[in-house]
Amino acid sequence: MHKMWSRTNQIETRQTITLQRPPKRSKQIHIVCGQAMNVKRDQQYTSPPSLLTETIPIIDLSDPNDELVTHKLVKASEEWGVFQVVNHGIPVYLMQQLRELGRQFFELPESEKESVTRPADSQDIEGYFTKNPKHLKAWNDHLIHNLWPPSSINYRYWPKNPVDYRKVTEEYTRNVTKLTDKILGYLSKGLGLRREALKEGLGGDKILYLMRINYYPPSDSVIGAPAHADLCALTLIISNEVPGLQVFKGDHWFDVEYISSAIVVLISDQIMRMSNGRYKSVLHRSVMNKEKTRMSWPVLIEPDHDLVVGPLPDLTGEENPPKFESLAFEDYVHRKLNKLLRD
């Protein structure tokens, strides 16, 4: 069962926490961190009322009824902007290997982790980063690097220790790209379009896959990552067994249930825009655990930075005019972070 808190009963802390608007950064870092949003919060966690029983959808992709799977996935994307998929084709053993290798990396001595740190004179957003107490927006260390396409990969930012990191990550990438194609196909079909429509609209084989491994050590702080909606197209997430991901719906925060074999799918801004608002870009955040380390492995799927993205032409007309301006992805990121969007 997913726990749920009211909008005014979310944070237990001695002082009010204010979410700062992210500063302008280099190209990809905007998408990696998402867009921070101001959400009202009070000072106490409370148990949710027992009558509030909504749960985040869990969808079985092995169901042979294609129409039923499409209906469930579309309904979840319209109402929640988030769902979990099971029997999705990615082997459970592979997911567990990815978790174990990530844990091993973050437990290495700092000197070894720094071998994949971004050089001081580099503008890359890839590499190992530690939280900065003087400029703290999220209470996590993290490792970021591109997964796909091959032309985007810089193995300088892939750890050599643990030794199986590259092998396992490349196998996971092959599987997660196939799953993404499947999900985009269902979303396209739900819009009455060809299954390839959304993938093509995001750039086809030029779609960028980027992984960010988040490491949240035990802390008395409540917020690990502030409330935000991702600026990319989709985000696919696995985590360890420590809960912490929450999504916002109907003035309440919902815990995302941990299911070891499931992939959490977040609808993000570009799918919302391409669907002309039919699919919801979900507001989400991460909360800390006082006793246990939480880790997550989000894979962010985004278009090429120069690609113009907006409502698909087949979805608009006189009776359904475009709700969003078509913009190059890089321009969209800049405008949203600087509150310059006109839609």
mmCIF file of C-alpha atoms in Angstrom:
data_model
loop_
_atom_site.group_PDB
_atom_site.id
_atom_site.type_symbol
_atom_site.label_atom_id
_atom_site.label_comp_id
_atom_site.label_asym_id
_atom_site.label_seq_id
_atom_site.Cartn_x
_atom_site.Cartn_y
_atom_site.Cartn_z
ATOM 1 C CA MET A 1 0.000 0.000 0.000
ATOM 2 C CA HIS A 2 1.274 3.475 -0.840
ATOM 3 C CA LYS A 3 1.387 5.929 2.016
ATOM 4 C CA MET A 4 0.016 9.364 1.375
ATOM 5 C CA TRP A 5 0.420 12.718 3.101
ATOM 6 C CA SER A 6 -1.608 15.875 2.719
ATOM 7 C CA ARG A 7 0.020 18.839 1.079
ATOM 8 C CA THR A 8 0.205 20.696 4.381
ATOM 9 C CA ASN A 9 1.705 17.862 6.423
ATOM 10 C CA GLN A 10 4.931 16.914 4.745
ATOM 11 C CA ILE A 11 8.148 17.923 6.443
ATOM 12 C CA GLU A 12 9.428 17.434 9.956
ATOM 13 C CA THR A 13 12.125 20.008 10.517
ATOM 14 C CA ARG A 14 13.023 22.865 12.821
ATOM 15 C CA GLN A 15 12.894 25.504 10.169
ATOM 16 C CA THR A 16 11.099 26.119 6.912
ATOM 17 C CA ILE A 17 12.819 24.686 3.866
ATOM 18 C CA THR A 18 12.626 26.823 0.731
ATOM 19 C CA LEU A 19 13.275 25.294 -2.672
ATOM 20 C CA GLN A 20 15.586 27.471 -4.714
ATOM 21 C CA ARG A 21 15.168 27.848 -8.444
ATOM 22 C CA PRO A 22 18.061 26.010 -10.142
ATOM 23 C CA PRO A 23 20.736 28.265 -11.640
ATOM 24 C CA LYS A 24 21.500 28.173 -15.311
ATOM 25 C CA ARG A 25 23.975 25.407 -16.066
ATOM 26 C CA SER A 26 25.598 23.745 -19.059
ATOM 27 C CA LYS A 27 23.446 21.909 -21.557
ATOM 28 C CA GLN A 28 22.571 18.578 -19.969
ATOM 29 C CA ILE A 29 22.705 19.401 -16.282
ATOM 30 C CA HIS A 30 19.276 21.014 -16.429
ATOM 31 C CA ILE A 31 17.679 17.813 -17.570
ATOM 32 C CA VAL A 32 19.576 15.640 -15.130
ATOM 33 C CA CYS A 33 18.480 17.673 -12.122
ATOM 34 C CA GLY A 34 14.982 18.454 -13.335
ATOM 35 C CA GLN A 35 13.086 21.639 -12.590
ATOM 36 C CA ALA A 36 12.593 22.509 -8.925
ATOM 37 C CA MET A 37 9.057 23.537 -8.057
ATOM 38 C CA ASN A 38 7.684 25.425 -5.067
ATOM 39 C CA VAL A 39 5.301 23.193 -3.120
ATOM 40 C CA LYS A 40 3.798 24.354 0.167
ATOM 41 C CA ARG A 41 4.846 22.289 3.166
ATOM 42 C CA ASP A 42 4.182 22.302 6.899
ATOM 43 C CA GLN A 43 6.378 21.002 9.714
ATOM 44 C CA GLN A 44 4.952 17.594 10.606
ATOM 45 C CA TYR A 45 4.650 14.242 8.911
ATOM 46 C CA THR A 46 1.278 12.684 9.675
ATOM 47 C CA SER A 47 -0.126 9.263 8.976
ATOM 48 C CA PRO A 48 -2.465 9.317 5.986
ATOM 49 C CA PRO A 49 -6.203 8.996 6.573
ATOM 50 C CA SER A 50 -7.235 5.371 6.144
ATOM 51 C CA LEU A 51 -9.899 6.246 3.580
ATOM 52 C CA LEU A 52 -7.331 7.603 1.110
ATOM 53 C CA THR A 53 -6.608 4.408 -0.795
ATOM 54 C CA GLU A 54 -5.388 5.485 -4.233
ATOM 55 C CA THR A 55 -2.284 3.643 -5.379
ATOM 56 C CA ILE A 56 0.252 4.240 -8.113
ATOM 57 C CA PRO A 57 -0.592 1.933 -11.048
ATOM 58 C CA ILE A 58 1.397 -1.268 -11.539
ATOM 59 C CA ILE A 59 1.197 -2.585 -15.112
ATOM 60 C CA ASP A 60 2.091 -6.102 -16.253
ATOM 61 C CA LEU A 61 3.679 -5.806 -19.702
ATOM 62 C CA SER A 62 3.475 -9.575 -20.260
ATOM 63 C CA ASP A 63 -0.314 -9.430 -20.524
ATOM 64 C CA PRO A 64 -1.192 -10.768 -24.004
ATOM 65 C CA ASN A 65 -4.123 -8.344 -24.271
ATOM 66 C CA ASP A 66 -2.382 -5.454 -26.048
ATOM 67 C CA GLU A 67 -5.459 -3.234 -25.907
ATOM 68 C CA LEU A 68 -5.769 -3.672 -22.144
ATOM 69 C CA VAL A 69 -2.092 -2.896 -21.545
ATOM 70 C CA THR A 70 -2.375 0.207 -23.708
ATOM 71 C CA HIS A 71 -5.492 1.341 -21.833
ATOM 72 C CA LYS A 72 -3.843 0.887 -18.415
ATOM 73 C CA LEU A 73 -0.654 2.655 -19.432
ATOM 74 C CA VAL A 74 -2.503 5.564 -21.031
ATOM 75 C CA LYS A 75 -4.857 5.949 -18.057
ATOM 76 C CA ALA A 76 -1.875 6.024 -15.668
ATOM 77 C CA SER A 77 -0.078 8.600 -17.839
ATOM 78 C CA GLU A 78 -3.142 10.831 -18.007
ATOM 79 C CA GLU A 79 -4.094 10.659 -14.324
ATOM 80 C CA TRP A 80 -0.773 10.153 -12.543
ATOM 81 C CA GLY A 81 2.116 10.737 -14.911
ATOM 82 C CA VAL A 82 3.803 7.761 -13.250
ATOM 83 C CA PHE A 83 3.433 3.991 -13.154
ATOM 84 C CA GLN A 84 5.447 0.879 -12.439
ATOM 85 C CA VAL A 85 5.957 -1.893 -14.999
ATOM 86 C CA VAL A 86 6.574 -5.540 -14.167
ATOM 87 C CA ASN A 87 7.401 -8.479 -16.461
ATOM 88 C CA HIS A 88 9.018 -5.861 -18.671
ATOM 89 C CA GLY A 89 11.771 -7.969 -20.207
ATOM 90 C CA ILE A 90 14.756 -6.730 -18.185
ATOM 91 C CA PRO A 91 16.133 -9.706 -16.217
ATOM 92 C CA VAL A 92 15.816 -9.329 -12.450
ATOM 93 C CA TYR A 93 19.363 -10.662 -11.997
ATOM 94 C CA LEU A 94 20.666 -7.851 -14.226
ATOM 95 C CA MET A 95 18.854 -5.212 -12.187
ATOM 96 C CA GLN A 96 20.336 -6.689 -9.013
ATOM 97 C CA GLN A 97 23.839 -6.700 -10.521
ATOM 98 C CA LEU A 98 23.463 -3.022 -11.426
ATOM 99 C CA ARG A 99 22.407 -2.233 -7.849
ATOM 100 C CA GLU A 100 25.278 -4.193 -6.343
ATOM 101 C CA LEU A 101 27.940 -2.612 -8.554
ATOM 102 C CA GLY A 102 26.598 0.870 -7.841
ATOM 103 C CA ARG A 103 26.713 0.179 -4.123
ATOM 104 C CA GLN A 104 30.286 -1.099 -4.420
ATOM 105 C CA PHE A 105 31.356 2.033 -6.292
ATOM 106 C CA PHE A 106 29.978 4.440 -3.700
ATOM 107 C CA GLU A 107 31.576 2.458 -0.874
ATOM 108 C CA LEU A 108 35.041 2.874 -2.420
ATOM 109 C CA PRO A 109 37.528 5.284 -0.842
ATOM 110 C CA GLU A 110 37.001 8.855 -1.988
ATOM 111 C CA SER A 111 40.311 8.824 -3.862
ATOM 112 C CA GLU A 112 39.103 5.977 -6.111
ATOM 113 C CA LYS A 113 35.743 7.601 -6.800
ATOM 114 C CA GLU A 114 37.502 10.809 -7.756
ATOM 115 C CA SER A 115 39.103 8.980 -10.691
ATOM 116 C CA VAL A 116 35.853 9.630 -12.601
ATOM 117 C CA THR A 117 35.373 13.192 -11.387
ATOM 118 C CA ARG A 118 34.964 15.879 -14.037
ATOM 119 C CA PRO A 119 38.229 17.808 -14.619
ATOM 120 C CA ALA A 120 38.181 21.290 -13.129
ATOM 121 C CA ASP A 121 38.498 22.935 -16.551
ATOM 122 C CA SER A 122 35.802 20.785 -18.201
ATOM 123 C CA GLN A 123 32.264 21.859 -19.094
ATOM 124 C CA ASP A 124 31.026 18.252 -19.052
ATOM 125 C CA ILE A 125 28.205 17.387 -16.717
ATOM 126 C CA GLU A 126 29.254 13.759 -16.540
ATOM 127 C CA GLY A 127 31.301 12.254 -13.731
ATOM 128 C CA TYR A 128 31.248 11.765 -9.965
ATOM 129 C CA PHE A 129 29.910 14.639 -7.866
ATOM 130 C CA THR A 130 29.659 15.093 -4.122
ATOM 131 C CA LYS A 131 27.152 17.289 -2.326
ATOM 132 C CA ASN A 132 28.379 20.807 -1.671
ATOM 133 C CA PRO A 133 27.374 22.031 1.829
ATOM 134 C CA LYS A 134 27.732 25.647 0.661
ATOM 135 C CA HIS A 135 25.384 25.198 -2.299
ATOM 136 C CA LEU A 136 23.039 22.420 -1.295
ATOM 137 C CA LYS A 137 19.974 21.612 -3.361
ATOM 138 C CA ALA A 138 20.042 17.851 -2.902
ATOM 139 C CA TRP A 139 21.537 15.724 -0.143
ATOM 140 C CA ASN A 140 23.149 13.162 -2.391
ATOM 141 C CA ASP A 141 26.392 12.210 -4.048
ATOM 142 C CA HIS A 142 25.924 11.052 -7.600
ATOM 143 C CA LEU A 143 27.564 9.589 -10.692
ATOM 144 C CA ILE A 144 26.356 10.732 -14.118
ATOM 145 C CA HIS A 145 27.266 9.433 -17.554
ATOM 146 C CA ASN A 146 25.730 8.860 -20.966
ATOM 147 C CA LEU A 147 24.557 5.375 -21.927
ATOM 148 C CA TRP A 148 23.414 5.724 -25.544
ATOM 149 C CA PRO A 149 23.950 6.328 -28.436
ATOM 150 C CA PRO A 150 27.561 5.110 -28.702
ATOM 151 C CA SER A 151 28.680 8.457 -30.139
ATOM 152 C CA SER A 152 27.660 10.166 -26.882
ATOM 153 C CA ILE A 153 29.610 7.880 -24.538
ATOM 154 C CA ASN A 154 32.799 9.026 -22.812
ATOM 155 C CA TYR A 155 34.189 6.019 -20.940
ATOM 156 C CA ARG A 156 36.402 8.326 -18.932
ATOM 157 C CA TYR A 157 33.367 8.767 -16.668
ATOM 158 C CA TRP A 158 32.561 5.063 -16.367
ATOM 159 C CA PRO A 159 34.152 3.488 -13.260
ATOM 160 C CA LYS A 160 36.830 0.844 -13.858
ATOM 161 C CA ASN A 161 36.277 -0.369 -10.318
ATOM 162 C CA PRO A 162 34.160 -2.467 -9.817
ATOM 163 C CA VAL A 163 35.631 -4.368 -12.757
ATOM 164 C CA ASP A 164 32.255 -5.567 -14.115
ATOM 165 C CA TYR A 165 30.709 -2.088 -14.117
ATOM 166 C CA ARG A 166 31.004 -1.522 -17.876
ATOM 167 C CA LYS A 167 29.871 -5.019 -18.854
ATOM 168 C CA VAL A 168 26.757 -4.934 -16.677
ATOM 169 C CA THR A 169 25.883 -1.322 -17.524
ATOM 170 C CA GLU A 170 26.117 -1.979 -21.259
ATOM 171 C CA GLU A 171 23.850 -5.017 -20.936
ATOM 172 C CA TYR A 172 21.382 -2.979 -18.897
ATOM 173 C CA THR A 173 21.481 -0.251 -21.551
ATOM 174 C CA ARG A 174 20.574 -2.730 -24.306
ATOM 175 C CA ASN A 175 17.589 -3.836 -22.275
ATOM 176 C CA VAL A 176 16.425 -0.395 -21.140
ATOM 177 C CA THR A 177 16.423 0.984 -24.699
ATOM 178 C CA LYS A 178 14.190 -1.900 -25.784
ATOM 179 C CA LEU A 179 11.836 -1.246 -22.870
ATOM 180 C CA THR A 180 11.722 2.465 -23.701
ATOM 181 C CA ASP A 181 10.755 1.664 -27.298
ATOM 182 C CA LYS A 182 7.953 -0.552 -25.994
ATOM 183 C CA ILE A 183 6.623 2.125 -23.630
ATOM 184 C CA LEU A 184 6.796 4.832 -26.312
ATOM 185 C CA GLY A 185 4.908 2.472 -28.604
ATOM 186 C CA TYR A 186 2.069 2.048 -26.114
ATOM 187 C CA LEU A 187 1.939 5.800 -25.488
ATOM 188 C CA SER A 188 1.803 6.481 -29.235
ATOM 189 C CA LYS A 189 -0.937 3.927 -29.756
ATOM 190 C CA GLY A 190 -2.913 5.480 -26.914
ATOM 191 C CA LEU A 191 -2.843 8.780 -28.820
ATOM 192 C CA GLY A 192 -4.220 7.096 -31.935
ATOM 193 C CA LEU A 193 -0.854 7.300 -33.706
ATOM 194 C CA ARG A 194 1.587 4.826 -35.209
ATOM 195 C CA ARG A 195 3.676 3.081 -32.549
ATOM 196 C CA GLU A 196 6.800 4.800 -33.880
ATOM 197 C CA ALA A 197 5.351 8.320 -33.664
ATOM 198 C CA LEU A 198 6.713 9.446 -30.295
ATOM 199 C CA LYS A 199 10.109 7.826 -30.810
ATOM 200 C CA GLU A 200 10.461 9.522 -34.185
ATOM 201 C CA GLY A 201 9.330 12.826 -32.673
ATOM 202 C CA LEU A 202 12.109 12.539 -30.093
ATOM 203 C CA GLY A 203 14.780 11.944 -32.704
ATOM 204 C CA GLY A 204 14.660 8.204 -33.372
ATOM 205 C CA ASP A 205 18.106 6.651 -33.079
ATOM 206 C CA LYS A 206 19.529 9.972 -31.846
ATOM 207 C CA ILE A 207 17.578 9.848 -28.573
ATOM 208 C CA LEU A 208 20.006 10.293 -25.672
ATOM 209 C CA TYR A 209 20.009 7.955 -22.667
ATOM 210 C CA LEU A 210 21.755 9.231 -19.561
ATOM 211 C CA MET A 211 22.080 7.510 -16.184
ATOM 212 C CA ARG A 212 22.441 9.248 -12.843
ATOM 213 C CA ILE A 213 23.201 7.042 -9.846
ATOM 214 C CA ASN A 214 22.064 8.786 -6.654
ATOM 215 C CA TYR A 215 23.535 7.944 -3.248
ATOM 216 C CA TYR A 216 21.629 9.243 -0.215
ATOM 217 C CA PRO A 217 23.422 8.321 3.037
ATOM 218 C CA PRO A 218 21.447 8.223 6.296
ATOM 219 C CA SER A 219 20.492 11.724 7.390
ATOM 220 C CA ASP A 220 18.172 13.623 9.715
ATOM 221 C CA SER A 221 17.431 15.932 6.789
ATOM 222 C CA VAL A 222 14.046 15.213 5.236
ATOM 223 C CA ILE A 223 14.432 16.178 1.585
ATOM 224 C CA GLY A 224 17.001 14.293 -0.464
ATOM 225 C CA ALA A 225 15.985 15.858 -3.773
ATOM 226 C CA PRO A 226 13.497 18.748 -3.908
ATOM 227 C CA ALA A 227 10.180 18.586 -5.729
ATOM 228 C CA HIS A 228 10.631 18.814 -9.499
ATOM 229 C CA ALA A 229 9.333 17.614 -12.850
ATOM 230 C CA ASP A 230 11.933 16.218 -15.228
ATOM 231 C CA LEU A 231 12.587 18.262 -18.350
ATOM 232 C CA CYS A 232 13.366 15.250 -20.539
ATOM 233 C CA ALA A 233 10.843 12.896 -22.189
ATOM 234 C CA LEU A 234 10.755 9.874 -19.884
ATOM 235 C CA THR A 235 12.615 8.745 -16.781
ATOM 236 C CA LEU A 236 12.994 5.051 -15.947
ATOM 237 C CA ILE A 237 14.078 4.278 -12.378
ATOM 238 C CA ILE A 238 15.189 1.362 -10.259
ATOM 239 C CA SER A 239 16.245 1.764 -6.619
ATOM 240 C CA ASN A 240 17.477 -0.240 -3.682
ATOM 241 C CA GLU A 241 15.089 -1.511 -1.027
ATOM 242 C CA VAL A 242 15.059 1.736 0.983
ATOM 243 C CA PRO A 243 11.925 3.771 0.119
ATOM 244 C CA GLY A 244 12.069 7.496 -0.562
ATOM 245 C CA LEU A 245 10.636 8.379 -3.970
ATOM 246 C CA GLN A 246 7.363 10.293 -3.728
ATOM 247 C CA VAL A 247 5.023 11.635 -6.415
ATOM 248 C CA PHE A 248 2.476 14.424 -6.181
ATOM 249 C CA LYS A 249 -1.183 14.023 -7.137
ATOM 250 C CA GLY A 250 -4.306 15.820 -6.045
ATOM 251 C CA ASP A 251 -2.669 17.838 -3.260
ATOM 252 C CA HIS A 252 -1.014 14.766 -1.744
ATOM 253 C CA TRP A 253 2.400 13.112 -1.802
ATOM 254 C CA PHE A 254 2.354 9.356 -2.458
ATOM 255 C CA ASP A 255 5.159 6.950 -1.608
ATOM 256 C CA VAL A 256 6.272 4.822 -4.550
ATOM 257 C CA GLU A 257 6.174 1.230 -3.365
ATOM 258 C CA TYR A 258 9.455 -0.672 -3.704
ATOM 259 C CA ILE A 259 9.080 -3.736 -5.927
ATOM 260 C CA SER A 260 12.442 -5.355 -6.617
ATOM 261 C CA SER A 261 11.513 -6.508 -10.130
ATOM 262 C CA ALA A 262 9.681 -3.325 -11.201
ATOM 263 C CA ILE A 263 10.783 -0.295 -13.205
ATOM 264 C CA VAL A 264 9.265 3.059 -12.213
ATOM 265 C CA VAL A 265 8.339 5.163 -15.250
ATOM 266 C CA LEU A 266 7.937 8.934 -14.917
ATOM 267 C CA ILE A 267 6.247 10.882 -17.705
ATOM 268 C CA SER A 268 8.307 14.029 -18.213
ATOM 269 C CA ASP A 269 7.917 17.401 -19.910
ATOM 270 C CA GLN A 270 8.610 16.499 -23.542
ATOM 271 C CA ILE A 271 6.052 13.679 -23.656
ATOM 272 C CA MET A 272 3.537 16.028 -22.033
ATOM 273 C CA ARG A 273 4.225 18.619 -24.711
ATOM 274 C CA MET A 274 4.202 16.182 -27.634
ATOM 275 C CA SER A 275 0.863 14.761 -26.467
ATOM 276 C CA ASN A 276 -0.474 18.345 -26.285
ATOM 277 C CA GLY A 277 -1.071 17.995 -22.576
ATOM 278 C CA ARG A 278 -2.900 14.687 -22.611
ATOM 279 C CA TYR A 279 -0.120 12.957 -20.682
ATOM 280 C CA LYS A 280 0.938 14.454 -17.351
ATOM 281 C CA SER A 281 4.500 15.406 -16.402
ATOM 282 C CA VAL A 282 4.698 14.249 -12.792
ATOM 283 C CA LEU A 283 6.030 16.281 -9.884
ATOM 284 C CA HIS A 284 8.239 14.111 -7.687
ATOM 285 C CA ARG A 285 10.858 14.280 -4.946
ATOM 286 C CA SER A 286 13.105 12.086 -2.809
ATOM 287 C CA VAL A 287 13.009 11.914 0.983
ATOM 288 C CA MET A 288 15.804 10.719 3.254
ATOM 289 C CA ASN A 289 16.035 7.815 5.669
ATOM 290 C CA LYS A 290 17.545 8.413 9.108
ATOM 291 C CA GLU A 291 19.060 4.946 9.398
ATOM 292 C CA LYS A 292 19.653 3.479 5.950
ATOM 293 C CA THR A 293 21.335 4.513 2.716
ATOM 294 C CA ARG A 294 18.999 4.973 -0.218
ATOM 295 C CA MET A 295 20.188 4.621 -3.815
ATOM 296 C CA SER A 296 18.438 5.094 -7.140
ATOM 297 C CA TRP A 297 19.359 4.588 -10.791
ATOM 298 C CA PRO A 298 17.255 6.906 -12.979
ATOM 299 C CA VAL A 299 17.794 6.711 -16.734
ATOM 300 C CA LEU A 300 16.727 9.940 -18.405
ATOM 301 C CA ILE A 301 15.561 9.786 -22.022
ATOM 302 C CA GLU A 302 15.851 13.063 -23.884
ATOM 303 C CA PRO A 303 15.892 14.408 -27.453
ATOM 304 C CA ASP A 304 18.909 15.871 -29.153
ATOM 305 C CA HIS A 305 19.447 19.417 -27.891
ATOM 306 C CA ASP A 306 18.840 20.987 -31.306
ATOM 307 C CA LEU A 307 15.674 19.016 -32.035
ATOM 308 C CA VAL A 308 12.456 21.039 -32.125
ATOM 309 C CA VAL A 309 9.838 19.430 -29.882
ATOM 310 C CA GLY A 310 6.192 20.400 -29.526
ATOM 311 C CA PRO A 311 2.661 19.076 -29.946
ATOM 312 C CA LEU A 312 2.562 16.456 -32.691
ATOM 313 C CA PRO A 313 0.709 17.824 -35.759
ATOM 314 C CA ASP A 314 -1.669 14.839 -35.879
ATOM 315 C CA LEU A 315 -2.946 15.774 -32.411
ATOM 316 C CA THR A 316 -3.809 19.410 -33.099
ATOM 317 C CA GLY A 317 -6.319 21.266 -35.246
ATOM 318 C CA GLU A 318 -9.040 23.891 -35.110
ATOM 319 C CA GLU A 319 -10.869 22.075 -32.348
ATOM 320 C CA ASN A 320 -7.697 21.218 -30.458
ATOM 321 C CA PRO A 321 -5.139 23.992 -30.943
ATOM 322 C CA PRO A 322 -1.543 23.535 -29.697
ATOM 323 C CA LYS A 323 -1.220 24.179 -25.978
ATOM 324 C CA PHE A 324 2.560 24.462 -26.123
ATOM 325 C CA GLU A 325 5.053 26.285 -28.279
ATOM 326 C CA SER A 326 7.351 24.139 -30.412
ATOM 327 C CA LEU A 327 10.928 24.775 -29.290
ATOM 328 C CA ALA A 328 14.381 23.326 -29.713
ATOM 329 C CA PHE A 329 14.975 21.202 -26.640
ATOM 330 C CA GLU A 330 17.937 23.266 -25.510
ATOM 331 C CA ASP A 331 15.884 26.452 -25.872
ATOM 332 C CA TYR A 332 13.014 24.903 -23.926
ATOM 333 C CA VAL A 333 15.336 24.011 -21.042
ATOM 334 C CA HIS A 334 16.765 27.526 -20.936
ATOM 335 C CA ARG A 335 13.331 29.151 -21.029
ATOM 336 C CA LYS A 336 11.800 26.947 -18.361
ATOM 337 C CA LEU A 337 14.669 27.331 -15.932
ATOM 338 C CA ASN A 338 14.568 31.073 -16.416
ATOM 339 C CA LYS A 339 10.746 31.270 -16.332
ATOM 340 C CA LEU A 340 10.539 32.532 -19.905
ATOM 341 C CA LEU A 341 8.034 30.034 -21.306
ATOM 342 C CA ARG A 342 4.958 31.540 -22.899
ATOM 343 C CA ASP A 343 2.750 28.471 -22.620
#
